Amino acid sequence: MDGNGRWAAARHLPRIAGHREGARAVRRTIEAAIQNNVRWLTLYAFSSENWRRPAAEVMDLTGLLRHYLKNEIAELRANGVRLRCIGDRTRFDPDIQADLANAEAGTSHNSRLNLTVALSYGARAEITAAARAAAAAVKAGTLAVDQLDEAVFAGFLSTAGMPDPDLVVRTSGEQRLSNFLLWQAAYAEFVFMDVLWPDFGAEHFGAALSDFAKRERRFGARPA
Ligand code: IPE
Ligand code: MG
């Protein structure tokens, strides 16, 4: 979800105004996913690198997250959305960590839309943590080195048990992965859109899905 700052700058507004409008786009996108029968949606909300932004902007972003957790979870819950978070949540204030845990537990019975929010997330850190956990399991004698294949390794990632993404959409015209789901997106289709995240809506979601539907996916196999 990229382009909040540019959206605000184009209107001579502070960056927080762009982030607030971005939160509205999140709501529209969740609705669009449900409308289109998409069962899994992952939103990259805050990267492990975003902590390096000016303290005031980090405060604005965590404040927005706090607000969202307090005010939107009931609606997610009522709409059949199951919330999960990936990333290093221990870097957030304790009240946010508690609200995250409550939101996950309170929606765990839902299955209409599996919504994963990547918060303080970085794929390299995730893969490194998985390697460390696998090594610890070997050391503890609960995992044999020969057993460690791709499927077993994926079980040590924060996305264990979730399907790999079929489609990755990046907004704002940037064409980078920026440390997002590096392992999981190995065979994902990519759609780069010129729309700034706060302007993103159902029509963009639908356009990305149509684009995806035209792709021929071979997963490395020979064309038929
Ligand atoms: C939102 O867009 C992404 C977040 C980190 C919340 P940006 O804040 O990166 O906006 P731009 O790239 O400056 O336009
Ligand atoms: Mg950006």
Short mmCIF file of C-alpha atoms and ligand atoms in Angstrom, two decimals:
data_model
loop_
_atom_site.label_atom_id
_atom_site.label_comp_id
_atom_site.label_asym_id
_atom_site.label_seq_id
_atom_site.Cartn_x
_atom_site.Cartn_y
_atom_site.Cartn_z
CA MET A 1 0.00 0.00 0.00
CA ASP A 2 2.15 2.83 -1.30
CA GLY A 3 1.62 6.47 -2.15
CA ASN A 4 -0.03 7.99 0.92
CA GLY A 5 2.65 10.66 1.26
CA ARG A 6 2.48 11.67 -2.41
CA TRP A 7 -1.32 11.79 -2.26
CA ALA A 8 -1.09 14.25 0.65
CA ALA A 9 1.74 16.30 -0.90
CA ALA A 10 -0.29 16.76 -4.10
CA ARG A 11 -2.98 18.40 -1.95
CA HIS A 12 -0.58 20.42 0.22
CA LEU A 13 -1.70 18.36 3.20
CA PRO A 14 0.43 16.78 5.96
CA ARG A 15 1.44 13.14 5.35
CA ILE A 16 -0.91 11.96 8.12
CA ALA A 17 -3.85 13.09 5.96
CA GLY A 18 -2.64 10.64 3.31
CA HIS A 19 -2.32 7.85 5.86
CA ARG A 20 -5.84 8.55 7.11
CA GLU A 21 -7.21 8.41 3.59
CA GLY A 22 -5.17 5.23 3.12
CA ALA A 23 -7.04 3.65 6.02
CA ARG A 24 -10.28 4.36 4.12
CA ALA A 25 -8.83 2.60 1.09
CA VAL A 26 -8.12 -0.41 3.35
CA ARG A 27 -11.82 -0.55 4.21
CA ARG A 28 -12.83 -0.36 0.54
CA THR A 29 -10.31 -3.05 -0.37
CA ILE A 30 -11.55 -5.46 2.28
CA GLU A 31 -15.10 -4.94 0.99
CA ALA A 32 -13.95 -5.48 -2.60
CA ALA A 33 -12.16 -8.70 -1.61
CA ILE A 34 -15.35 -10.00 0.00
CA GLN A 35 -17.45 -8.95 -3.02
CA ASN A 36 -15.08 -10.80 -5.36
CA ASN A 37 -14.97 -13.94 -3.22
CA VAL A 38 -11.26 -13.54 -2.56
CA ARG A 39 -10.55 -15.67 0.49
CA TRP A 40 -7.04 -14.48 1.38
CA LEU A 41 -5.88 -10.88 1.46
CA THR A 42 -2.57 -9.66 2.84
CA LEU A 43 -1.94 -5.96 3.36
CA TYR A 44 1.60 -4.62 3.79
CA ALA A 45 0.84 -1.87 6.27
CA PHE A 46 4.18 -1.20 7.98
CA SER A 47 7.59 -2.54 7.11
CA SER A 48 10.46 -3.21 9.49
CA GLU A 49 12.24 -0.39 7.63
CA ASN A 50 9.38 2.08 8.27
CA TRP A 51 10.61 2.45 11.89
CA ARG A 52 13.37 4.61 10.40
CA ARG A 53 10.88 7.31 9.36
CA PRO A 54 10.78 10.51 11.47
CA ALA A 55 9.44 9.82 14.98
CA ALA A 56 6.40 12.02 14.41
CA GLU A 57 5.31 10.00 11.37
CA VAL A 58 5.90 6.69 13.19
CA MET A 59 3.68 8.07 15.98
CA ASP A 60 1.01 9.01 13.45
CA LEU A 61 1.10 5.55 11.86
CA THR A 62 1.02 3.61 15.15
CA GLY A 63 -1.73 5.96 16.34
CA LEU A 64 -3.76 5.13 13.26
CA LEU A 65 -3.19 1.41 13.88
CA ARG A 66 -4.33 1.83 17.49
CA HIS A 67 -7.44 3.67 16.32
CA TYR A 68 -8.18 1.00 13.71
CA LEU A 69 -7.85 -1.82 16.23
CA LYS A 70 -10.19 -0.07 18.66
CA ASN A 71 -12.85 0.94 16.14
CA GLU A 72 -12.92 -1.46 13.20
CA ILE A 73 -12.55 -4.93 14.67
CA ALA A 74 -16.23 -5.31 15.56
CA GLU A 75 -17.14 -4.72 11.93
CA LEU A 76 -14.52 -7.16 10.64
CA ARG A 77 -15.86 -9.68 13.10
CA ALA A 78 -19.45 -9.16 11.96
CA ASN A 79 -18.44 -9.46 8.29
CA GLY A 80 -16.79 -12.86 8.65
CA VAL A 81 -13.22 -11.58 8.48
CA ARG A 82 -10.47 -13.44 10.29
CA LEU A 83 -7.56 -11.18 11.18
CA ARG A 84 -3.97 -12.32 11.51
CA CYS A 85 -0.80 -10.30 11.82
CA ILE A 86 2.68 -11.16 10.63
CA GLY A 87 5.84 -9.28 11.55
CA ASP A 88 7.68 -8.32 14.70
CA ARG A 89 4.78 -7.19 16.84
CA THR A 90 6.99 -6.92 19.93
CA ARG A 91 8.20 -3.54 18.64
CA PHE A 92 4.75 -1.99 19.14
CA ASP A 93 3.51 -0.55 22.44
CA PRO A 94 2.03 -3.16 24.82
CA ASP A 95 -1.55 -1.87 24.40
CA ILE A 96 -1.33 -2.35 20.63
CA GLN A 97 0.09 -5.85 21.10
CA ALA A 98 -2.80 -6.68 23.42
CA ASP A 99 -5.38 -5.29 20.98
CA LEU A 100 -3.80 -7.27 18.13
CA ALA A 101 -3.96 -10.49 20.15
CA ASN A 102 -7.60 -9.79 21.09
CA ALA A 103 -8.51 -9.02 17.49
CA GLU A 104 -6.94 -12.26 16.30
CA ALA A 105 -8.60 -14.34 19.00
CA GLY A 106 -11.94 -12.55 18.57
CA THR A 107 -12.09 -13.25 14.83
CA SER A 108 -10.49 -16.72 14.82
CA HIS A 109 -13.82 -18.46 14.17
CA ASN A 110 -14.34 -16.50 10.91
CA SER A 111 -13.43 -17.85 7.47
CA ARG A 112 -15.12 -15.71 4.81
CA LEU A 113 -12.02 -13.58 4.31
CA ASN A 114 -8.62 -14.34 5.82
CA LEU A 115 -7.08 -10.92 6.29
CA THR A 116 -3.39 -10.82 7.12
CA VAL A 117 -1.80 -7.51 8.03
CA ALA A 118 1.97 -7.29 7.76
CA LEU A 119 3.14 -5.01 10.57
CA SER A 120 6.77 -4.29 11.34
CA TYR A 121 7.30 -6.97 8.72
CA GLY A 122 10.39 -7.70 6.67
CA ALA A 123 10.81 -10.88 4.63
CA ARG A 124 14.55 -11.26 5.21
CA ALA A 125 14.05 -11.03 8.97
CA GLU A 126 11.22 -13.56 8.69
CA ILE A 127 13.37 -16.02 6.72
CA THR A 128 16.30 -15.54 9.10
CA ALA A 129 14.04 -16.22 12.10
CA ALA A 130 12.74 -19.36 10.37
CA ALA A 131 16.31 -20.58 9.75
CA ARG A 132 17.13 -19.95 13.40
CA ALA A 133 14.02 -21.85 14.54
CA ALA A 134 14.82 -24.77 12.24
CA ALA A 135 18.42 -24.87 13.53
CA ALA A 136 17.14 -24.84 17.10
CA ALA A 137 14.81 -27.76 16.32
CA VAL A 138 17.71 -29.73 14.87
CA LYS A 139 19.81 -28.95 17.94
CA ALA A 140 16.96 -30.00 20.24
CA GLY A 141 16.67 -33.28 18.34
CA THR A 142 13.05 -32.70 17.21
CA LEU A 143 14.01 -32.24 13.53
CA ALA A 144 16.47 -34.30 11.48
CA VAL A 145 18.57 -32.31 8.99
CA ASP A 146 17.34 -34.57 6.16
CA GLN A 147 13.72 -33.78 6.99
CA LEU A 148 14.19 -30.07 6.36
CA ASP A 149 12.65 -29.63 2.90
CA GLU A 150 10.73 -26.65 1.44
CA ALA A 151 7.42 -27.63 3.02
CA VAL A 152 8.96 -28.14 6.47
CA PHE A 153 10.87 -24.87 6.20
CA ALA A 154 7.72 -22.98 5.18
CA GLY A 155 6.20 -24.24 8.43
CA PHE A 156 8.71 -22.13 10.34
CA LEU A 157 7.68 -18.92 8.54
CA SER A 158 5.11 -16.55 10.02
CA THR A 159 2.75 -17.58 7.19
CA ALA A 160 2.75 -21.25 8.20
CA GLY A 161 -0.50 -22.87 7.09
CA MET A 162 -1.48 -20.01 4.76
CA PRO A 163 -1.50 -20.36 0.96
CA ASP A 164 1.17 -18.55 -1.07
CA PRO A 165 -0.06 -15.36 -2.76
CA ASP A 166 -1.27 -15.83 -6.35
CA LEU A 167 -1.24 -12.11 -7.04
CA VAL A 168 0.81 -9.24 -5.63
CA VAL A 169 -0.44 -5.72 -6.35
CA ARG A 170 1.76 -2.69 -5.76
CA THR A 171 0.35 0.79 -6.02
CA SER A 172 1.86 4.23 -6.69
CA GLY A 173 3.89 3.23 -9.76
CA GLU A 174 6.82 1.71 -7.83
CA GLN A 175 8.03 -1.57 -9.25
CA ARG A 176 9.80 -3.22 -6.34
CA LEU A 177 9.05 -6.00 -3.87
CA SER A 178 10.55 -4.04 -0.95
CA ASN A 179 11.15 -7.06 1.31
CA PHE A 180 7.55 -8.33 1.06
CA LEU A 181 6.87 -12.11 1.21
CA LEU A 182 10.11 -12.97 -0.62
CA TRP A 183 9.74 -16.71 -0.04
CA GLN A 184 5.97 -16.91 -0.47
CA ALA A 185 5.76 -14.83 -3.66
CA ALA A 186 8.11 -17.15 -5.61
CA TYR A 187 5.41 -17.84 -8.24
CA ALA A 188 3.08 -14.90 -7.66
CA GLU A 189 1.87 -12.78 -10.55
CA PHE A 190 2.69 -9.09 -10.17
CA VAL A 191 0.51 -6.14 -11.05
CA PHE A 192 1.93 -2.65 -10.72
CA MET A 193 -0.64 0.11 -10.74
CA ASP A 194 -0.15 3.82 -11.16
CA VAL A 195 -2.80 4.69 -8.57
CA LEU A 196 -1.78 6.19 -5.21
CA TRP A 197 -3.00 4.00 -2.35
CA PRO A 198 -5.53 6.54 -0.95
CA ASP A 199 -7.26 6.57 -4.37
CA PHE A 200 -7.42 2.75 -4.54
CA GLY A 201 -10.92 1.32 -4.71
CA ALA A 202 -13.13 -1.49 -5.93
CA GLU A 203 -12.50 -0.58 -9.59
CA HIS A 204 -8.72 -0.96 -9.16
CA PHE A 205 -9.17 -4.20 -7.26
CA GLY A 206 -11.34 -5.52 -10.09
CA ALA A 207 -8.85 -4.36 -12.73
CA ALA A 208 -6.01 -6.20 -10.95
CA LEU A 209 -8.12 -9.37 -10.82
CA SER A 210 -8.94 -9.14 -14.55
CA ASP A 211 -5.27 -8.63 -15.34
CA PHE A 212 -4.43 -11.68 -13.23
CA ALA A 213 -7.09 -13.77 -15.00
CA LYS A 214 -5.29 -13.19 -18.33
CA ARG A 215 -1.94 -14.48 -17.12
CA GLU A 216 -0.80 -17.94 -18.10
CA ARG A 217 0.74 -19.59 -15.05
CA ARG A 218 3.11 -22.48 -15.63
CA PHE A 219 5.07 -22.64 -12.37
CA GLY A 220 8.24 -23.36 -14.29
CA ALA A 221 6.72 -26.17 -16.33
CA ARG A 222 6.98 -26.41 -20.12
CA PRO A 223 4.19 -24.72 -22.14
CA ALA A 224 1.54 -27.23 -23.27
C1 IPE B 1 2.08 4.46 2.66
O1 IPE B 1 2.66 5.28 1.71
C2 IPE B 1 2.92 3.32 3.12
C3 IPE B 1 3.19 3.31 4.58
C4 IPE B 1 4.40 3.11 5.02
C5 IPE B 1 2.10 3.45 5.54
P1 IPE B 1 3.98 6.14 1.90
O2 IPE B 1 3.99 6.79 3.24
O3 IPE B 1 5.17 5.27 1.62
O4 IPE B 1 3.78 7.23 0.76
P2 IPE B 1 4.84 7.82 -0.26
O5 IPE B 1 5.61 6.68 -0.84
O6 IPE B 1 5.71 8.77 0.50
O7 IPE B 1 3.99 8.52 -1.28
MG MG B 2 6.30 4.87 -0.08
#
